[in-house]
JSON list of C-alpha atoms in Angstrom, two decimals:
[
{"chain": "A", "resi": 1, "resn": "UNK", "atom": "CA", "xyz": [104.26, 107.05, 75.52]},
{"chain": "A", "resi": 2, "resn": "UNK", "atom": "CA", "xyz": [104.75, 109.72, 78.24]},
{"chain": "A", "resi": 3, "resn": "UNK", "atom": "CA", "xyz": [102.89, 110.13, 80.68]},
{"chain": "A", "resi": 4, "resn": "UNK", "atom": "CA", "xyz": [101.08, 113.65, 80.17]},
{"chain": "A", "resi": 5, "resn": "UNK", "atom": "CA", "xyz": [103.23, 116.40, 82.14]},
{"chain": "A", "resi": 6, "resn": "UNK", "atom": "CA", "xyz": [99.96, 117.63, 84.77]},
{"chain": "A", "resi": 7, "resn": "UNK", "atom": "CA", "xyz": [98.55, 114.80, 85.56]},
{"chain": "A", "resi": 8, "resn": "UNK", "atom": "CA", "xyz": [95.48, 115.00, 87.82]},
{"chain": "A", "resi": 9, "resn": "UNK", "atom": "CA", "xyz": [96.34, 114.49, 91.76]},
{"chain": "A", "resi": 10, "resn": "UNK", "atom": "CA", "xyz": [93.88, 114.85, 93.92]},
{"chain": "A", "resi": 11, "resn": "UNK", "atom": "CA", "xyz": [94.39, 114.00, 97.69]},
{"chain": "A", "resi": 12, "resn": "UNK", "atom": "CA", "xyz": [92.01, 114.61, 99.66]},
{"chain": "A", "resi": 13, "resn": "UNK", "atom": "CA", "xyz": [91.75, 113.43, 103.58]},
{"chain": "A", "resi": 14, "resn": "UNK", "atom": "CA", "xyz": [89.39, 114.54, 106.07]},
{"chain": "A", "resi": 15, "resn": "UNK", "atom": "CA", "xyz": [86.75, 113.87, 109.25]},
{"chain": "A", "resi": 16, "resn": "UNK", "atom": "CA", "xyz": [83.25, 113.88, 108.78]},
{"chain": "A", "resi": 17, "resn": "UNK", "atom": "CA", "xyz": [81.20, 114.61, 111.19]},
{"chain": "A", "resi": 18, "resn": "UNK", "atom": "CA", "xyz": [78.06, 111.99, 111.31]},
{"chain": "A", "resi": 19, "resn": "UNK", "atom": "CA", "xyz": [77.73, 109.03, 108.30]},
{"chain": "A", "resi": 20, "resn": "UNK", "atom": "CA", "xyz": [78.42, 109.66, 104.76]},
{"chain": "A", "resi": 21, "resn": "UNK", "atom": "CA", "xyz": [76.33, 110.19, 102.38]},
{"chain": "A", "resi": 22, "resn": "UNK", "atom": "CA", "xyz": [76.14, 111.73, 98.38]},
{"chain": "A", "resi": 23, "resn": "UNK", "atom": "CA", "xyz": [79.17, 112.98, 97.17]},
{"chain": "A", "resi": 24, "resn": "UNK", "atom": "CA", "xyz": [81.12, 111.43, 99.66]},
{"chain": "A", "resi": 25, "resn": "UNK", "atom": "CA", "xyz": [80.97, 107.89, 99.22]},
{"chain": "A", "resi": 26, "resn": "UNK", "atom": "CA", "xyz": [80.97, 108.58, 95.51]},
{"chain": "A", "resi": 27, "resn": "UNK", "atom": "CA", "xyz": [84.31, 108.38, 93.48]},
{"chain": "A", "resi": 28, "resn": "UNK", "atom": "CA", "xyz": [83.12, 110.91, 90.93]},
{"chain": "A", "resi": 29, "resn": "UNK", "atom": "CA", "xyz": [85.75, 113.64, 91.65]},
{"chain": "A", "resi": 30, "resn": "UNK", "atom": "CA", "xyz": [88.36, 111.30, 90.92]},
{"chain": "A", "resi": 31, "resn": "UNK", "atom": "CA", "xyz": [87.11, 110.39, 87.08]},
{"chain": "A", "resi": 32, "resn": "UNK", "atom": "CA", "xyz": [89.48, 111.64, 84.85]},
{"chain": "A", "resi": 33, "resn": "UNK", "atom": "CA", "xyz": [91.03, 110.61, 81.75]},
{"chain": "A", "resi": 34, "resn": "UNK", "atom": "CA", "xyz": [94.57, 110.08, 83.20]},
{"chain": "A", "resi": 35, "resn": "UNK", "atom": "CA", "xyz": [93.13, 107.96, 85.56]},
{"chain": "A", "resi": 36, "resn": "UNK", "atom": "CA", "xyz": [92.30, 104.28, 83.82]},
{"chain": "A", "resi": 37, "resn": "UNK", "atom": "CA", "xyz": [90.79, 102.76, 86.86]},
{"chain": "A", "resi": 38, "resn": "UNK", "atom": "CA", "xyz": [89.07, 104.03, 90.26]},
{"chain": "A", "resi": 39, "resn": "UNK", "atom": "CA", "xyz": [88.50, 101.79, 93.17]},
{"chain": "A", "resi": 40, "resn": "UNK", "atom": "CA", "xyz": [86.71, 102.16, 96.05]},
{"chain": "A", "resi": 41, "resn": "UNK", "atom": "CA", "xyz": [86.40, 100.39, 99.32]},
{"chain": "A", "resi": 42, "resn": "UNK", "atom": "CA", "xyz": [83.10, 101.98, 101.60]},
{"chain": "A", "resi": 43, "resn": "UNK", "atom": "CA", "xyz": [83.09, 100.58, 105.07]},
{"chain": "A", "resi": 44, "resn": "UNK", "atom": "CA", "xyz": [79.19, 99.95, 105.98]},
{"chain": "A", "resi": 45, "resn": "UNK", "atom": "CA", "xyz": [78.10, 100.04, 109.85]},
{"chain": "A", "resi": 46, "resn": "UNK", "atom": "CA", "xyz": [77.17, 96.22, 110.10]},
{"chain": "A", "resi": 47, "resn": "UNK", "atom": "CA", "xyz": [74.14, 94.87, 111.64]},
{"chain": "A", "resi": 48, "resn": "UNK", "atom": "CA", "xyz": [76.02, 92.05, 113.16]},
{"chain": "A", "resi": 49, "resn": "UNK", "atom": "CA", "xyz": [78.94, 91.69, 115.53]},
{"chain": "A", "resi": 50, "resn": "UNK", "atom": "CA", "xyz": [80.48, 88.83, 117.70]},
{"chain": "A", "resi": 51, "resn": "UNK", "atom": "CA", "xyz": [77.36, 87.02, 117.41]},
{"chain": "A", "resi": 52, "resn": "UNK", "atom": "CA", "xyz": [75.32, 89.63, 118.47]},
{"chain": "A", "resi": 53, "resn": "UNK", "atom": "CA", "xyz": [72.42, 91.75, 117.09]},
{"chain": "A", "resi": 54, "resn": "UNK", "atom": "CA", "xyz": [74.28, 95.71, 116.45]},
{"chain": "A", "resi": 55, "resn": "UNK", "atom": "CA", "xyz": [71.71, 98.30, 116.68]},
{"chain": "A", "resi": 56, "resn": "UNK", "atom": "CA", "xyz": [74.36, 101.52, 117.01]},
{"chain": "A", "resi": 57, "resn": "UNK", "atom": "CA", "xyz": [78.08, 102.51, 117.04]},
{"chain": "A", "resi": 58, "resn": "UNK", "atom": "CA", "xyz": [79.73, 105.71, 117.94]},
{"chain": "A", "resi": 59, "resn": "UNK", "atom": "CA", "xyz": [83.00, 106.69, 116.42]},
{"chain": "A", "resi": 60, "resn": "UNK", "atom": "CA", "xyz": [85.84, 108.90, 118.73]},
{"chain": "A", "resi": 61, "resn": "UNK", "atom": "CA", "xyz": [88.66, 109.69, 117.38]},
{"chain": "A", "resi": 62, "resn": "UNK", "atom": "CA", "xyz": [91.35, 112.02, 118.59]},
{"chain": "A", "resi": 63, "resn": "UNK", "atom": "CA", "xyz": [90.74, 114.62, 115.70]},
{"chain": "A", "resi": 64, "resn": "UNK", "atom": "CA", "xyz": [94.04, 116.35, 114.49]},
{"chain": "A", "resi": 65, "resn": "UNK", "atom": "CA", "xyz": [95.80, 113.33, 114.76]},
{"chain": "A", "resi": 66, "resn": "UNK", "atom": "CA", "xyz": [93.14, 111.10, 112.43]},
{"chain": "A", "resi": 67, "resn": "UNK", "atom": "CA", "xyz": [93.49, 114.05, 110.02]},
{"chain": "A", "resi": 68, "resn": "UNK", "atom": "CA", "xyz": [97.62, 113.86, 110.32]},
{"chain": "A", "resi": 69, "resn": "UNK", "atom": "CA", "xyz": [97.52, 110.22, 109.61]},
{"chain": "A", "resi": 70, "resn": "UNK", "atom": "CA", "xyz": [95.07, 109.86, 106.58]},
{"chain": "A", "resi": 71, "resn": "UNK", "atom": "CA", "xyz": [97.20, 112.09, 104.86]},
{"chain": "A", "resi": 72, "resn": "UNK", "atom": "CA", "xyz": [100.34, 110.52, 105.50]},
{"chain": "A", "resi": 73, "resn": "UNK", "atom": "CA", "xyz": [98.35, 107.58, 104.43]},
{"chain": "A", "resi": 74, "resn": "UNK", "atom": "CA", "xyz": [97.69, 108.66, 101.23]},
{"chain": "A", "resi": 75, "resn": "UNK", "atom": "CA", "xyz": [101.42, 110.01, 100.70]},
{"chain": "A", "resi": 76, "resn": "UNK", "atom": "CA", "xyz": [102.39, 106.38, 101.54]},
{"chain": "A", "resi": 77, "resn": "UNK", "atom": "CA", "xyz": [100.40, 104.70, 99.02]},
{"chain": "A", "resi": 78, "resn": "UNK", "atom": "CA", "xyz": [101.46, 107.12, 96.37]},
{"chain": "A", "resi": 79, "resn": "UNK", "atom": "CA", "xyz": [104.78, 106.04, 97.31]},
{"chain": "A", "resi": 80, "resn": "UNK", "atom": "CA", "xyz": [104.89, 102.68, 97.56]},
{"chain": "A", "resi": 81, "resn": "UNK", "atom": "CA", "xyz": [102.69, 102.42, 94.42]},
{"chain": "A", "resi": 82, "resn": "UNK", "atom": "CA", "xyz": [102.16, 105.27, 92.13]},
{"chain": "A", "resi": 83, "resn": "UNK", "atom": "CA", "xyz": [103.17, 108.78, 92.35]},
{"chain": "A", "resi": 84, "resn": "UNK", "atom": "CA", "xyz": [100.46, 110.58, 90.60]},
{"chain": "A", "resi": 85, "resn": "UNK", "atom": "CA", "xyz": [97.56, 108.46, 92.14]},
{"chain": "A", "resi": 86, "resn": "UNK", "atom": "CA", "xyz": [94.81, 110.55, 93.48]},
{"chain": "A", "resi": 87, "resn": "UNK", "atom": "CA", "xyz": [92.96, 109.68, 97.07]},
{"chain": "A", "resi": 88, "resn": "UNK", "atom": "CA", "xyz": [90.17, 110.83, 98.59]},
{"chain": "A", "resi": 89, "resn": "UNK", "atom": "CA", "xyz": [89.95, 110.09, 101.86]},
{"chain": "A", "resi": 90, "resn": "UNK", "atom": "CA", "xyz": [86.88, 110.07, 104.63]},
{"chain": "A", "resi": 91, "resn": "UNK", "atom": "CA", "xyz": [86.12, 109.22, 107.93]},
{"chain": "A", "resi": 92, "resn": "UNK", "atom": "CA", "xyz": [82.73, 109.67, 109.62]},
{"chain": "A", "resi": 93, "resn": "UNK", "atom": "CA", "xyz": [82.17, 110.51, 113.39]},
{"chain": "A", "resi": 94, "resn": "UNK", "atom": "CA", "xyz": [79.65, 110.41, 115.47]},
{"chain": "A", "resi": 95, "resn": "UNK", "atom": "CA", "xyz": [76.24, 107.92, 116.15]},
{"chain": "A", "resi": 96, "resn": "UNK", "atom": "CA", "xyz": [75.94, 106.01, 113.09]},
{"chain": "A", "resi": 97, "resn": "UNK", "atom": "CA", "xyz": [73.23, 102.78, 113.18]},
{"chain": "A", "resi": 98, "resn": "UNK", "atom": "CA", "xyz": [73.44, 99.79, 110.55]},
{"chain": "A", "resi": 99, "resn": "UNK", "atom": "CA", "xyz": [73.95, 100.35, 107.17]},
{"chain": "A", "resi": 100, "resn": "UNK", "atom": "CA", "xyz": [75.71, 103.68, 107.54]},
{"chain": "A", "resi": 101, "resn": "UNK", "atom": "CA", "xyz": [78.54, 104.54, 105.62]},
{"chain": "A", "resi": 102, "resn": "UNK", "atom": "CA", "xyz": [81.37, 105.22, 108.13]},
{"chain": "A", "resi": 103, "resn": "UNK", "atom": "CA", "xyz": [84.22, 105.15, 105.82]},
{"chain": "A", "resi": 104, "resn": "UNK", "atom": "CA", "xyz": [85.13, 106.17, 102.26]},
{"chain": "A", "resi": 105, "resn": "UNK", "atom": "CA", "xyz": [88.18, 105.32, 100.43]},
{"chain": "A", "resi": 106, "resn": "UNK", "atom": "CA", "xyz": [88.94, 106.49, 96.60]},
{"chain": "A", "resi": 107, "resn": "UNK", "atom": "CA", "xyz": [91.89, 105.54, 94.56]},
{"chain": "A", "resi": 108, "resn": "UNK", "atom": "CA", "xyz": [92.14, 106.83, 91.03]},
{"chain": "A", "resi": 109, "resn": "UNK", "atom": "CA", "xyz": [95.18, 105.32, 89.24]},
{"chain": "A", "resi": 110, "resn": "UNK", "atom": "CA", "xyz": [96.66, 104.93, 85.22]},
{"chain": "A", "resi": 111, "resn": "UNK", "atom": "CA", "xyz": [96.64, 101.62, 85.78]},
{"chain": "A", "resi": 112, "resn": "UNK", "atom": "CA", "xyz": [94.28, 98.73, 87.76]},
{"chain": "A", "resi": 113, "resn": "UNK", "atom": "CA", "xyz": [96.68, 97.17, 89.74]},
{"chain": "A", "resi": 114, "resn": "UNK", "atom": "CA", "xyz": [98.32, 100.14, 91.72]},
{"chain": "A", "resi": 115, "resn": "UNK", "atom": "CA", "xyz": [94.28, 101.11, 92.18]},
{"chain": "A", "resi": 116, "resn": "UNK", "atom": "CA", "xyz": [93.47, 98.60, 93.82]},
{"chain": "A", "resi": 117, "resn": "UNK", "atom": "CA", "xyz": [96.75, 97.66, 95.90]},
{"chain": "A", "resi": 118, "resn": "UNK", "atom": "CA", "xyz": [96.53, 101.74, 97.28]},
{"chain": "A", "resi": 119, "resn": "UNK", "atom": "CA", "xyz": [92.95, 101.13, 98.13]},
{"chain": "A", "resi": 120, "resn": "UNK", "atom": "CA", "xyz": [93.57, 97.73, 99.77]},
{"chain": "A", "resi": 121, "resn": "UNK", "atom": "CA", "xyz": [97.02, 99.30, 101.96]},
{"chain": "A", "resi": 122, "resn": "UNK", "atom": "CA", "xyz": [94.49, 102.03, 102.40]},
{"chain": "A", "resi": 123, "resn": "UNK", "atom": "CA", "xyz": [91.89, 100.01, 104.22]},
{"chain": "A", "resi": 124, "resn": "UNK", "atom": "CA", "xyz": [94.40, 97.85, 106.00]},
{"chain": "A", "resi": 125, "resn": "UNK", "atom": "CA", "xyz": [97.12, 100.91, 107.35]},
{"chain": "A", "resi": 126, "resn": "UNK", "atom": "CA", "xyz": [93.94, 102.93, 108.37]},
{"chain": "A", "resi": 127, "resn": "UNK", "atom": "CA", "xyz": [92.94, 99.63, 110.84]},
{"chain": "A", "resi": 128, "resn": "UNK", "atom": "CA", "xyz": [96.68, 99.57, 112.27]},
{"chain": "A", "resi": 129, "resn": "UNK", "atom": "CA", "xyz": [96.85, 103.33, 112.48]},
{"chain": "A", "resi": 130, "resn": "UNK", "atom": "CA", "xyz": [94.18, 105.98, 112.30]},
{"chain": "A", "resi": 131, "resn": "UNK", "atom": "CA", "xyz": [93.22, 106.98, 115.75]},
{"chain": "A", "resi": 132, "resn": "UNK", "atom": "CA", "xyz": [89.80, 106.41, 116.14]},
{"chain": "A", "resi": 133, "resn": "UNK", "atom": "CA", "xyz": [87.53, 104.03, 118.43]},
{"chain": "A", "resi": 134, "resn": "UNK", "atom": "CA", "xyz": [84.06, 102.51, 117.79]},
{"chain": "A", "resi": 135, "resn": "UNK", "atom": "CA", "xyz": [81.62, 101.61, 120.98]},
{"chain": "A", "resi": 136, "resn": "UNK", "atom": "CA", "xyz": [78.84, 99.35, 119.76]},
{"chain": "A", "resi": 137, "resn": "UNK", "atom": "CA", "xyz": [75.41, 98.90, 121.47]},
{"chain": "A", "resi": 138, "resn": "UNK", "atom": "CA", "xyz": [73.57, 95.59, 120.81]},
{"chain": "A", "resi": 139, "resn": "UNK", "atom": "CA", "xyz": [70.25, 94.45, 120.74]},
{"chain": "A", "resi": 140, "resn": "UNK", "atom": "CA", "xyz": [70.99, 92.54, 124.36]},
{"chain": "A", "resi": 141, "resn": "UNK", "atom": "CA", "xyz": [71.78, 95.30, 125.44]},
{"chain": "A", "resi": 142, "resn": "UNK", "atom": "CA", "xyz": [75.57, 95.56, 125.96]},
{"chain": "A", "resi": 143, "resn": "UNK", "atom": "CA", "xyz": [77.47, 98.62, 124.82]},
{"chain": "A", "resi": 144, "resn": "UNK", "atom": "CA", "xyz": [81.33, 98.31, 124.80]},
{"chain": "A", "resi": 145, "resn": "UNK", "atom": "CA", "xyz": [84.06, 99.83, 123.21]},
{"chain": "A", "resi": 146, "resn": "UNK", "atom": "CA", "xyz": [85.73, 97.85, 120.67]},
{"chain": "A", "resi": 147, "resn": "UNK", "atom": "CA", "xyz": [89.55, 97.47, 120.17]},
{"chain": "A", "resi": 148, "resn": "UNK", "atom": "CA", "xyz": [91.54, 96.08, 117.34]},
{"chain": "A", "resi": 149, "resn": "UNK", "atom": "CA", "xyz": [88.65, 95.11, 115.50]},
{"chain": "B", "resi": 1, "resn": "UNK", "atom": "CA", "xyz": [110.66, 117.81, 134.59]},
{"chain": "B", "resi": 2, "resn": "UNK", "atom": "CA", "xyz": [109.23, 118.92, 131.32]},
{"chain": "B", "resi": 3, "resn": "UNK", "atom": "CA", "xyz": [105.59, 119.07, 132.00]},
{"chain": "B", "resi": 4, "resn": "UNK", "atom": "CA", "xyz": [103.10, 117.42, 129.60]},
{"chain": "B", "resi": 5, "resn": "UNK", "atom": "CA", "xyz": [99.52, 117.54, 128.51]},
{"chain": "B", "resi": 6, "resn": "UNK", "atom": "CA", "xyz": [98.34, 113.77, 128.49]},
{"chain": "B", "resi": 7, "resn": "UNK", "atom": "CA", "xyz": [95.21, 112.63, 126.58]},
{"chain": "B", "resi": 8, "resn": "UNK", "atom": "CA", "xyz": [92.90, 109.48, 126.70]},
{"chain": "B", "resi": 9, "resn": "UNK", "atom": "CA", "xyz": [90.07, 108.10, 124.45]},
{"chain": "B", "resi": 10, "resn": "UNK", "atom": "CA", "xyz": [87.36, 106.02, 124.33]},
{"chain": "B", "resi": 11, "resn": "UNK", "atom": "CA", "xyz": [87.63, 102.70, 126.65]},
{"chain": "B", "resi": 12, "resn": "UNK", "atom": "CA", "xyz": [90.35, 103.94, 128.44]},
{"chain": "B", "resi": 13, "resn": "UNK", "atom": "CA", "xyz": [89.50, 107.27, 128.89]},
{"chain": "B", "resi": 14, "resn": "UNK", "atom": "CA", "xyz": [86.43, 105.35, 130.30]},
{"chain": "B", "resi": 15, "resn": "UNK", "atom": "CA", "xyz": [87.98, 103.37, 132.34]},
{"chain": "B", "resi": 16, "resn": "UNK", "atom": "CA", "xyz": [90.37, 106.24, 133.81]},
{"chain": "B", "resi": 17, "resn": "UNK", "atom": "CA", "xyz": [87.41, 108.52, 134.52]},
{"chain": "B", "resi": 18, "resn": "UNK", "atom": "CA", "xyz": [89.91, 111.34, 133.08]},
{"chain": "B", "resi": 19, "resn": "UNK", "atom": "CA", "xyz": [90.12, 112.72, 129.47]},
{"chain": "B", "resi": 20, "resn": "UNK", "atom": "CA", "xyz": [93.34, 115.06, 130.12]},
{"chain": "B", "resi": 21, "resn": "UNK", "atom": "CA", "xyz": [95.70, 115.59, 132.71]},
{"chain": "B", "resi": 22, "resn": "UNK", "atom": "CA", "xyz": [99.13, 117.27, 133.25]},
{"chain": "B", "resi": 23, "resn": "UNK", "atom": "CA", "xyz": [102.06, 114.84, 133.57]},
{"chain": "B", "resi": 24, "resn": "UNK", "atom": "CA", "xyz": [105.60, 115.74, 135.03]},
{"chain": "B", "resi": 25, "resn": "UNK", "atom": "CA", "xyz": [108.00, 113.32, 132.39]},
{"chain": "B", "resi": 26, "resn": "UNK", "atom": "CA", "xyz": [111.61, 113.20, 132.03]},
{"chain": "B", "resi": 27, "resn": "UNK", "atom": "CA", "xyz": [113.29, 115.46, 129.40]},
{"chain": "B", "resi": 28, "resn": "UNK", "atom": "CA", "xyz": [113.72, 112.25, 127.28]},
{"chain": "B", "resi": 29, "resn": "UNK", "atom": "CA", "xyz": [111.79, 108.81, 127.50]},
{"chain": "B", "resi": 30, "resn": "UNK", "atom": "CA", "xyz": [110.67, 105.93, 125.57]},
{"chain": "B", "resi": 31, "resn": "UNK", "atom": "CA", "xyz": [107.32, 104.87, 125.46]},
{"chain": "B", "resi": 32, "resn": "UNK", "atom": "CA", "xyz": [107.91, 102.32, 127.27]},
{"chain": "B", "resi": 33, "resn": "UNK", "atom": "CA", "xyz": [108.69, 104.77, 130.27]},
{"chain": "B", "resi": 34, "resn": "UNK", "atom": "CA", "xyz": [106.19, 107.04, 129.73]},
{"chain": "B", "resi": 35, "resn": "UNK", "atom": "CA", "xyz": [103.55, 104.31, 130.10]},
{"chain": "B", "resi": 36, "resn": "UNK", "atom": "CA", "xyz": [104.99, 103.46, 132.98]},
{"chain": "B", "resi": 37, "resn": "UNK", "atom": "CA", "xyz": [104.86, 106.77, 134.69]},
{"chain": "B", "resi": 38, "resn": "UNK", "atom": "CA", "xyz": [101.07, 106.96, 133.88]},
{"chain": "B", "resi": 39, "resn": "UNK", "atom": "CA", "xyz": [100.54, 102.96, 135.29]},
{"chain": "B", "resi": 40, "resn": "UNK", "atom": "CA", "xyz": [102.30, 104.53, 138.53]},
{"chain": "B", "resi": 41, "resn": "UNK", "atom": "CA", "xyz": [99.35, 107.22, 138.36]},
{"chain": "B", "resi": 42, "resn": "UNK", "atom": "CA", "xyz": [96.76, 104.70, 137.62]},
{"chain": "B", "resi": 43, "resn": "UNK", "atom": "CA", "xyz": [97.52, 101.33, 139.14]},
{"chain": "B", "resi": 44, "resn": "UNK", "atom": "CA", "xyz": [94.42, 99.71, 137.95]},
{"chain": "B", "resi": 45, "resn": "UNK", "atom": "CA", "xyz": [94.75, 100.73, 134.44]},
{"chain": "B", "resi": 46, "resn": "UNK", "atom": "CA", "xyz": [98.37, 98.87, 134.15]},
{"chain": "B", "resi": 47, "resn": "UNK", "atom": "CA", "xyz": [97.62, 95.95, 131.86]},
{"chain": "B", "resi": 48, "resn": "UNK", "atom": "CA", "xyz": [95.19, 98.26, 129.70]},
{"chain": "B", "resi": 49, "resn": "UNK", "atom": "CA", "xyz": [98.36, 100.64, 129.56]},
{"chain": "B", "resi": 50, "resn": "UNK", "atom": "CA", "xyz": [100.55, 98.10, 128.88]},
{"chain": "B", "resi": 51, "resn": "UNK", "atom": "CA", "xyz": [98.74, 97.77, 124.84]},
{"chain": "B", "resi": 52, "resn": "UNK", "atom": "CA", "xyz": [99.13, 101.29, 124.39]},
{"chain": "B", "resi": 53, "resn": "UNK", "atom": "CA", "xyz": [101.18, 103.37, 121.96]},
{"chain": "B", "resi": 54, "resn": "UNK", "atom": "CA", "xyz": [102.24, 107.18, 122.52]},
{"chain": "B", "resi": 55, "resn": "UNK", "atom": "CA", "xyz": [102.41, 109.65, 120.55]},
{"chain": "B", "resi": 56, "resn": "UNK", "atom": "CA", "xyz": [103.66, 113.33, 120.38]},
{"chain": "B", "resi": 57, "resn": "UNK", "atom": "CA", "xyz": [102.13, 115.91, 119.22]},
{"chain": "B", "resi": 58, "resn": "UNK", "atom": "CA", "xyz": [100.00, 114.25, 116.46]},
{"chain": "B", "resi": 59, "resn": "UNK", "atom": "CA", "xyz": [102.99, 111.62, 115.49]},
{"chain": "B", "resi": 60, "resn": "UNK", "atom": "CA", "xyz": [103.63, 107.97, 116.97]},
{"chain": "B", "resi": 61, "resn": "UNK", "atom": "CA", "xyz": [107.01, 107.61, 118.52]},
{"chain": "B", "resi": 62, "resn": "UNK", "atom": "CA", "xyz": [109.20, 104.53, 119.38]},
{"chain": "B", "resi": 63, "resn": "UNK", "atom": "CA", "xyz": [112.41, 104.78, 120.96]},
{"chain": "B", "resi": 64, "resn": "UNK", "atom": "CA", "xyz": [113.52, 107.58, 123.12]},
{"chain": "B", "resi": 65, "resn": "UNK", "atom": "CA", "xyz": [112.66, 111.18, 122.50]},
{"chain": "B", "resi": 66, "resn": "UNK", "atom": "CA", "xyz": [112.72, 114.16, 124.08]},
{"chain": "B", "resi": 67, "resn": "UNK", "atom": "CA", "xyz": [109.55, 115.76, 125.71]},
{"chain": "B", "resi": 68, "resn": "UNK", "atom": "CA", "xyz": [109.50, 119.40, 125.54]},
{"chain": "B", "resi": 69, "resn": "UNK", "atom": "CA", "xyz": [107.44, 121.22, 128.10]},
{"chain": "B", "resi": 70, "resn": "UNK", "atom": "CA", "xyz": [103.49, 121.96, 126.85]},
{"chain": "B", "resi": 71, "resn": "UNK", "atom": "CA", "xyz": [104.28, 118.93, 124.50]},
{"chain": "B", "resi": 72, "resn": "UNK", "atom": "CA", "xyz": [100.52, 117.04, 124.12]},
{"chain": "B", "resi": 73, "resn": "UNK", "atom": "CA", "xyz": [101.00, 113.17, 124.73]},
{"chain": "B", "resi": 74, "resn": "UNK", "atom": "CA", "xyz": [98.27, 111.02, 123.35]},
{"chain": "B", "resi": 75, "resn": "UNK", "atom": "CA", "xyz": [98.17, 107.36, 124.71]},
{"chain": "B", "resi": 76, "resn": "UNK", "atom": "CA", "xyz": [96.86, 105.47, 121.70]},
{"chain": "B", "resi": 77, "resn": "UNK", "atom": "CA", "xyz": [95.22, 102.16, 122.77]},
{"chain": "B", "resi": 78, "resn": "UNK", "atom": "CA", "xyz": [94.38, 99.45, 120.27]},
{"chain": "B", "resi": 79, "resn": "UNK", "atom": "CA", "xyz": [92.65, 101.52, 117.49]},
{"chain": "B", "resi": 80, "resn": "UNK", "atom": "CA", "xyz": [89.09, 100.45, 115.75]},
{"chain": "B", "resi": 81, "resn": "UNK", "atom": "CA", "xyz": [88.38, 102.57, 112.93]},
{"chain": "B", "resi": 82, "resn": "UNK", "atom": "CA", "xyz": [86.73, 101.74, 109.52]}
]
């Protein structure tokens, strides 16, 4: 059977300034009946890094650029894997401490498997690409900026 | 000499003591050459340079392009999001 002519597309990409919380790290906006599975990947601020004890990070990015490249992002995945998926999209900025949500990917699909292979190129293009830096501060006391990590 | 707006983040912006600064480049260049016109400007920061990507106005490059004058040049070191 067809697909239905207006499917639902949402894609959505964006900074956030500070962590996430509510609606953003849910994937409620993406629920609809075209779309037969959601996934999501949330990245969490860990309390644990390189052996070491985390007790902060700070996020830079270089702004219009991060907001450039998630999109593209997105347009990529619905290439490569489905062209009516629907993303959403958000970065956080800013201090963040242990167990904050700095990252929030949604992928709402027809079908499971291009769900979850747009969410997982998601995660992994966003590590190669997206301009933005984290500086962590441990419990020893260090405080460094971390690259390719 | 097209003159361009060059920006650095984070570590290396750190490291450089210098967020922004103006940058006389050739009409065309690779990255490659562009990094090497900033390690001229920065000695010390060579090898840090070295791992760095470019891009113009908001989009990587590789190979040669041209630099217009104004254009804004980000130097994009090993990135650490997510």
């Amino acid at each position: 059977m067809a697909s239905p002519s207006s499917p639902l597309r949402i894609r959505h990409a964006r900074i956030h300034d500070g962590p996430l919380r509510g609606d953003l790290v849910s994937p409620a906006a993406l629920i609809a009946p075209g779309h037969g599975a959601l996934t999501s990947f949330l990245g969490v601020v860990r309390d644990h890094s390189r052996g070491r004890t985390v007790t902060a990070l700070h996020y830079e990015c270089y702004r219009p650029m991060a907001q450039k490249v998630l999109a593209a992002l997105i347009d990529e995945s619905a290439a490569r894997f489905d062209r009516d998926l629907s993303a959403s999209i958000v970065h956080g900025l800013g201090p963040m401490v242990p167990g904050d949500v700095a990252l929030a990917i949604h992928v709402g699909s027809a079908h499971r498997a291009a769900a979850l292979d747009a969410c997982r190129h998601l995660i992994e293009r966003i590590k190669q690409d997206l301009p933005m830096w984290k500086r962590e501060r441990s419990a020893d006391g260090t405080d460094a900026w971390l690259a390719g990590s | 000499m097209p003159a361009a707006s060059v920006l650095y983040f984070a570590g290396l912006r750190q490291r450089l003591g210098v967020e922004a600064e103006t940058v006389d480049l050739p009409s065309r260049a690779t990255p490659a050459q562009i990094l090497t016109t900033l390690a001229a400007r920065h000695p010390d920061a060579g090898e840090a340079l070295s791992h760095c990507r470019i891009a113009i106005d908001c989009d990587f490059v590789v190979g040669e392009t041209v630099i217009r004058e104004g254009a804004e040049i980000a130097v994009i070191q090993p990135v650490s999001g997510g």
